[in-house]
mmCIF file of C-alpha atoms and ligand atoms in Angstrom:
data_model
loop_
_atom_site.group_PDB
_atom_site.id
_atom_site.type_symbol
_atom_site.label_atom_id
_atom_site.label_comp_id
_atom_site.label_asym_id
_atom_site.label_seq_id
_atom_site.Cartn_x
_atom_site.Cartn_y
_atom_site.Cartn_z
ATOM 1 C CA MET A 259 11.127 -7.722 -40.262
ATOM 2 C CA THR A 260 12.906 -10.856 -39.802
ATOM 3 C CA ILE A 261 12.268 -13.719 -37.561
ATOM 4 C CA ARG A 262 15.987 -14.670 -36.312
ATOM 5 C CA PRO A 263 16.540 -18.039 -34.677
ATOM 6 C CA ILE A 264 16.923 -18.192 -31.015
ATOM 7 C CA LEU A 265 19.989 -19.845 -29.472
ATOM 8 C CA ILE A 266 19.245 -22.895 -27.290
ATOM 9 C CA HIS A 267 21.260 -23.506 -24.096
ATOM 10 C CA PRO A 268 23.950 -24.583 -23.770
ATOM 11 C CA ASP A 269 25.745 -22.285 -26.221
ATOM 12 C CA PRO A 270 28.809 -20.158 -25.221
ATOM 13 C CA ARG A 271 27.387 -16.947 -26.405
ATOM 14 C CA LEU A 272 24.493 -17.249 -23.643
ATOM 15 C CA LYS A 273 27.312 -17.142 -21.074
ATOM 16 C CA LYS A 274 29.007 -13.928 -22.396
ATOM 17 C CA VAL A 275 28.855 -10.495 -21.233
ATOM 18 C CA ALA A 276 27.451 -8.464 -23.801
ATOM 19 C CA ASP A 277 28.727 -5.233 -25.124
ATOM 20 C CA PRO A 278 27.291 -1.769 -24.315
ATOM 21 C CA VAL A 279 25.496 0.059 -27.530
ATOM 22 C CA THR A 280 27.486 3.206 -28.296
ATOM 23 C CA ALA A 281 25.333 4.353 -31.368
ATOM 24 C CA VAL A 282 21.516 4.281 -32.279
ATOM 25 C CA ASP A 283 21.817 3.514 -36.071
ATOM 26 C CA ASP A 284 19.886 1.710 -38.684
ATOM 27 C CA ALA A 285 21.274 -1.423 -37.988
ATOM 28 C CA LEU A 286 20.181 -1.438 -34.365
ATOM 29 C CA ARG A 287 16.697 -0.166 -35.194
ATOM 30 C CA THR A 288 16.494 -3.214 -37.399
ATOM 31 C CA LEU A 289 17.524 -5.490 -34.965
ATOM 32 C CA ALA A 290 15.092 -4.181 -32.245
ATOM 33 C CA ALA A 291 12.279 -4.630 -35.066
ATOM 34 C CA ASP A 292 13.298 -8.095 -35.701
ATOM 35 C CA MET A 293 13.838 -9.048 -31.877
ATOM 36 C CA LEU A 294 10.204 -7.702 -31.271
ATOM 37 C CA GLU A 295 9.026 -9.782 -34.045
ATOM 38 C CA THR A 296 10.939 -12.852 -33.063
ATOM 39 C CA MET A 297 9.719 -12.560 -29.380
ATOM 40 C CA TYR A 298 6.035 -12.251 -30.444
ATOM 41 C CA ASP A 299 6.482 -15.311 -32.899
ATOM 42 C CA ALA A 300 8.028 -17.656 -30.378
ATOM 43 C CA PRO A 301 5.859 -16.378 -28.412
ATOM 44 C CA GLY A 302 7.293 -14.610 -25.333
ATOM 45 C CA ILE A 303 7.152 -11.712 -23.053
ATOM 46 C CA GLY A 304 10.968 -10.743 -23.581
ATOM 47 C CA LEU A 305 14.038 -11.380 -25.663
ATOM 48 C CA ALA A 306 17.528 -10.205 -25.254
ATOM 49 C CA ALA A 307 19.986 -9.716 -28.006
ATOM 50 C CA PRO A 308 22.623 -12.496 -27.060
ATOM 51 C CA GLN A 309 19.458 -15.070 -27.641
ATOM 52 C CA VAL A 310 19.833 -14.046 -31.277
ATOM 53 C CA GLY A 311 23.571 -14.179 -31.317
ATOM 54 C CA VAL A 312 24.092 -10.504 -31.166
ATOM 55 C CA MET A 313 26.542 -9.490 -28.250
ATOM 56 C CA GLN A 314 25.015 -6.086 -27.679
ATOM 57 C CA ARG A 315 23.045 -4.742 -24.641
ATOM 58 C CA ILE A 316 19.372 -4.580 -25.976
ATOM 59 C CA ILE A 317 16.423 -6.211 -24.965
ATOM 60 C CA THR A 318 12.599 -6.191 -25.848
ATOM 61 C CA MET A 319 9.536 -6.886 -23.670
ATOM 62 C CA ASP A 320 5.842 -6.721 -23.713
ATOM 63 C CA CYS A 321 4.358 -8.173 -20.575
ATOM 64 C CA VAL A 322 0.853 -7.244 -21.290
ATOM 65 C CA LYS A 323 -1.205 -10.262 -20.578
ATOM 66 C CA GLU A 324 -4.979 -9.308 -20.603
ATOM 67 C CA GLU A 325 -6.820 -9.778 -23.781
ATOM 68 C CA GLY A 326 -8.409 -6.405 -25.026
ATOM 69 C CA GLU A 327 -5.519 -4.270 -23.517
ATOM 70 C CA ASP A 328 -3.274 -2.629 -25.800
ATOM 71 C CA PRO A 329 0.169 -4.220 -26.377
ATOM 72 C CA ARG A 330 3.085 -2.286 -24.998
ATOM 73 C CA PRO A 331 6.341 -3.510 -27.081
ATOM 74 C CA MET A 332 9.471 -2.040 -25.310
ATOM 75 C CA VAL A 333 13.095 -1.788 -26.471
ATOM 76 C CA LEU A 334 15.604 -1.066 -23.788
ATOM 77 C CA ILE A 335 19.080 -0.150 -24.933
ATOM 78 C CA ASN A 336 22.051 -0.317 -22.282
ATOM 79 C CA PRO A 337 19.357 -0.999 -19.324
ATOM 80 C CA ARG A 338 20.588 -0.817 -15.632
ATOM 81 C CA VAL A 339 18.772 -1.457 -12.435
ATOM 82 C CA THR A 340 19.345 1.495 -10.406
ATOM 83 C CA TRP A 341 17.114 0.595 -7.344
ATOM 84 C CA ALA A 342 15.720 -2.895 -6.184
ATOM 85 C CA SER A 343 13.031 -3.421 -3.528
ATOM 86 C CA GLU A 344 14.040 -5.514 -0.352
ATOM 87 C CA GLU A 345 10.863 -7.262 -0.827
ATOM 88 C CA THR A 346 11.159 -10.124 -3.033
ATOM 89 C CA SER A 347 8.889 -12.225 -5.127
ATOM 90 C CA SER A 348 8.944 -15.711 -6.601
ATOM 91 C CA TYR A 349 7.658 -16.488 -10.178
ATOM 92 C CA GLU A 350 7.826 -19.675 -12.194
ATOM 93 C CA GLU A 351 10.277 -18.580 -14.850
ATOM 94 C CA GLY A 352 10.607 -19.812 -18.402
ATOM 95 C CA CYS A 353 13.145 -19.114 -21.160
ATOM 96 C CA LEU A 354 12.901 -19.122 -24.843
ATOM 97 C CA SER A 355 16.657 -20.326 -24.880
ATOM 98 C CA ILE A 356 15.620 -23.204 -22.586
ATOM 99 C CA PRO A 357 12.269 -24.493 -24.209
ATOM 100 C CA GLU A 358 9.433 -26.170 -21.947
ATOM 101 C CA GLN A 359 11.584 -25.981 -18.698
ATOM 102 C CA TYR A 360 10.467 -23.740 -15.896
ATOM 103 C CA ALA A 361 11.350 -23.296 -12.132
ATOM 104 C CA ASP A 362 10.516 -20.602 -9.337
ATOM 105 C CA VAL A 363 12.974 -17.934 -9.080
ATOM 106 C CA GLU A 364 13.105 -15.378 -6.236
ATOM 107 C CA ARG A 365 13.933 -11.747 -7.474
ATOM 108 C CA PRO A 366 13.354 -8.190 -6.031
ATOM 109 C CA ALA A 367 9.477 -7.524 -6.320
ATOM 110 C CA GLU A 368 10.149 -4.065 -7.742
ATOM 111 C CA VAL A 369 13.199 -2.711 -9.746
ATOM 112 C CA GLU A 370 13.905 0.925 -11.075
ATOM 113 C CA VAL A 371 15.414 0.648 -14.718
ATOM 114 C CA THR A 372 17.305 3.258 -16.740
ATOM 115 C CA TRP A 373 17.940 2.802 -20.325
ATOM 116 C CA MET A 374 18.355 4.728 -23.519
ATOM 117 C CA ASP A 375 15.530 4.498 -26.296
ATOM 118 C CA LEU A 376 15.507 4.144 -30.029
ATOM 119 C CA ASP A 377 15.625 8.164 -30.391
ATOM 120 C CA GLY A 378 18.732 8.081 -28.029
ATOM 121 C CA ALA A 379 16.714 9.639 -24.990
ATOM 122 C CA THR A 380 17.421 8.498 -21.381
ATOM 123 C CA GLN A 381 14.255 6.556 -19.762
ATOM 124 C CA SER A 382 13.574 5.437 -16.328
ATOM 125 C CA GLU A 383 10.707 3.448 -14.868
ATOM 126 C CA ARG A 384 9.704 1.506 -11.621
ATOM 127 C CA PHE A 385 8.665 -2.085 -12.867
ATOM 128 C CA GLY A 386 6.631 -4.431 -10.661
ATOM 129 C CA GLY A 387 4.818 -7.569 -10.840
ATOM 130 C CA LEU A 388 5.766 -9.876 -14.102
ATOM 131 C CA TRP A 389 7.307 -6.607 -15.648
ATOM 132 C CA ALA A 390 9.896 -6.756 -12.965
ATOM 133 C CA THR A 391 10.547 -10.478 -13.051
ATOM 134 C CA CYS A 392 10.849 -10.214 -16.810
ATOM 135 C CA VAL A 393 13.299 -7.227 -17.083
ATOM 136 C CA GLN A 394 15.473 -8.720 -14.533
ATOM 137 C CA HIS A 395 15.560 -11.950 -16.457
ATOM 138 C CA GLU A 396 16.338 -10.127 -19.647
ATOM 139 C CA ILE A 397 19.120 -7.848 -18.063
ATOM 140 C CA ASP A 398 20.586 -11.337 -16.681
ATOM 141 C CA HIS A 399 21.006 -12.653 -20.218
ATOM 142 C CA LEU A 400 22.938 -9.428 -20.979
ATOM 143 C CA ASP A 401 25.315 -10.447 -18.224
ATOM 144 C CA GLY A 402 25.438 -14.016 -19.419
ATOM 145 C CA LYS A 403 23.273 -15.596 -16.777
ATOM 146 C CA LEU A 404 20.409 -17.772 -17.109
ATOM 147 C CA PHE A 405 17.451 -18.553 -14.710
ATOM 148 C CA ILE A 406 19.011 -22.005 -14.197
ATOM 149 C CA ASP A 407 22.061 -20.447 -12.477
ATOM 150 C CA TYR A 408 19.644 -19.571 -9.811
ATOM 151 C CA LEU A 409 18.886 -23.533 -9.084
ATOM 152 C CA GLY A 410 20.828 -26.248 -7.357
ATOM 153 C CA SER A 411 23.506 -27.819 -9.454
ATOM 154 C CA MET A 412 21.642 -31.078 -10.062
ATOM 155 C CA LYS A 413 18.589 -29.120 -11.241
ATOM 156 C CA ARG A 414 20.528 -27.295 -13.321
ATOM 157 C CA GLN A 415 22.758 -30.216 -14.998
ATOM 158 C CA MET A 416 19.417 -32.186 -15.396
ATOM 159 C CA ILE A 417 18.042 -29.560 -17.363
ATOM 160 C CA THR A 418 21.219 -28.840 -19.557
ATOM 161 C CA ARG A 419 21.386 -32.580 -20.351
ATOM 162 C CA LYS A 420 17.668 -32.165 -21.733
ATOM 163 C CA MET A 421 18.607 -29.396 -23.689
ATOM 164 C CA GLN A 422 21.683 -31.185 -24.954
ATOM 165 C CA LYS A 423 19.327 -33.837 -26.093
ATOM 166 C CA LEU A 424 16.857 -31.484 -27.751
ATOM 167 C CA LYS A 425 19.779 -30.019 -29.625
ATOM 168 C CA ARG A 426 20.873 -33.291 -30.995
ATOM 169 C CA GLU A 427 17.331 -34.246 -32.002
ATOM 170 C CA ARG A 428 16.761 -31.071 -33.806
ATOM 171 C CA ALA A 429 19.995 -31.410 -35.448
ATOM 172 C CA ARG A 430 18.977 -34.565 -36.682
ATOM 173 C CA ALA A 431 15.637 -33.657 -37.959
HETATM 174 O O1 LIG B 553 13.968 -14.109 -22.306
HETATM 175 C C1 LIG B 553 13.496 -15.267 -22.383
HETATM 176 O O2 LIG B 553 13.781 -16.315 -22.653
HETATM 177 C C2 LIG B 553 11.838 -14.962 -22.814
HETATM 178 C C3 LIG B 553 11.164 -15.266 -21.362
HETATM 179 C C4 LIG B 553 10.886 -14.197 -20.588
HETATM 180 C C5 LIG B 553 10.528 -14.502 -19.090
HETATM 181 C C6 LIG B 553 9.419 -15.410 -19.015
HETATM 182 C C7 LIG B 553 8.992 -15.943 -17.582
HETATM 183 C C8 LIG B 553 9.747 -15.137 -16.704
HETATM 184 C C9 LIG B 553 10.688 -14.178 -16.748
HETATM 185 C C10 LIG B 553 11.124 -13.830 -18.159
HETATM 186 C C11 LIG B 553 9.765 -15.851 -22.246
HETATM 187 O O3 LIG B 553 9.051 -15.018 -22.461
HETATM 188 S S1 LIG B 553 9.098 -17.460 -21.983
HETATM 189 C C12 LIG B 553 7.802 -17.454 -22.650
HETATM 190 C C13 LIG B 553 6.610 -16.969 -21.655
HETATM 191 O O4 LIG B 553 6.928 -16.728 -20.594
HETATM 192 C C14 LIG B 553 5.464 -16.642 -22.268
HETATM 193 C C15 LIG B 553 4.860 -17.143 -23.461
HETATM 194 C C16 LIG B 553 3.506 -16.991 -24.009
HETATM 195 C C17 LIG B 553 2.820 -16.155 -23.008
HETATM 196 C C18 LIG B 553 3.067 -15.799 -21.726
HETATM 197 C C19 LIG B 553 4.372 -16.086 -21.399
HETATM 198 ZN ZN1 LIG B 554 15.670 -16.135 -21.051
#
């Protein structure tokens, strides 16, 4: 397994719509394992393939936070929201592609998601709490959308400038 570099905003790949996965093969299984390792290493609770430069519709998640609770690594291929609650909830989101920037984002409090697993089987589950926030954030990545796209343009521009500066500094280091 390999820790892959995470793209930092702004990057054109983070604005593109990712392609549906058409086959579960060894390359996809390797990508999924690498994404989980990259996510845990960051550390993060989710990761979408475009964040590691792969334009395919695959995400990983593990939102288990309690110490002593078993981890729940999840790999979702071609995930789709099939139902969203009218009730919304607000959560202070972060993003591994926008380090150290956080903002409140309002989203449906509960969602039902259908996806394909690594065995090619269709799965469906209703998510609530942090899992609901995270799965929506990750599916947004597959559609080229970042959490800062929910903010006002002034705040979005300020964060984008900070990220441009961070990328210049990292390039010089
Ligand atoms: O997609 C990503 O960029 C990952 C992102 C997911 C996310 C976080 C918060 C709300 C919605 C989606 C992260 O994992 S940021 C890091 C983070 O939230 C975290 C890191 C360590 C422990 C707990 C949380
Ligand atoms: Zn993100």
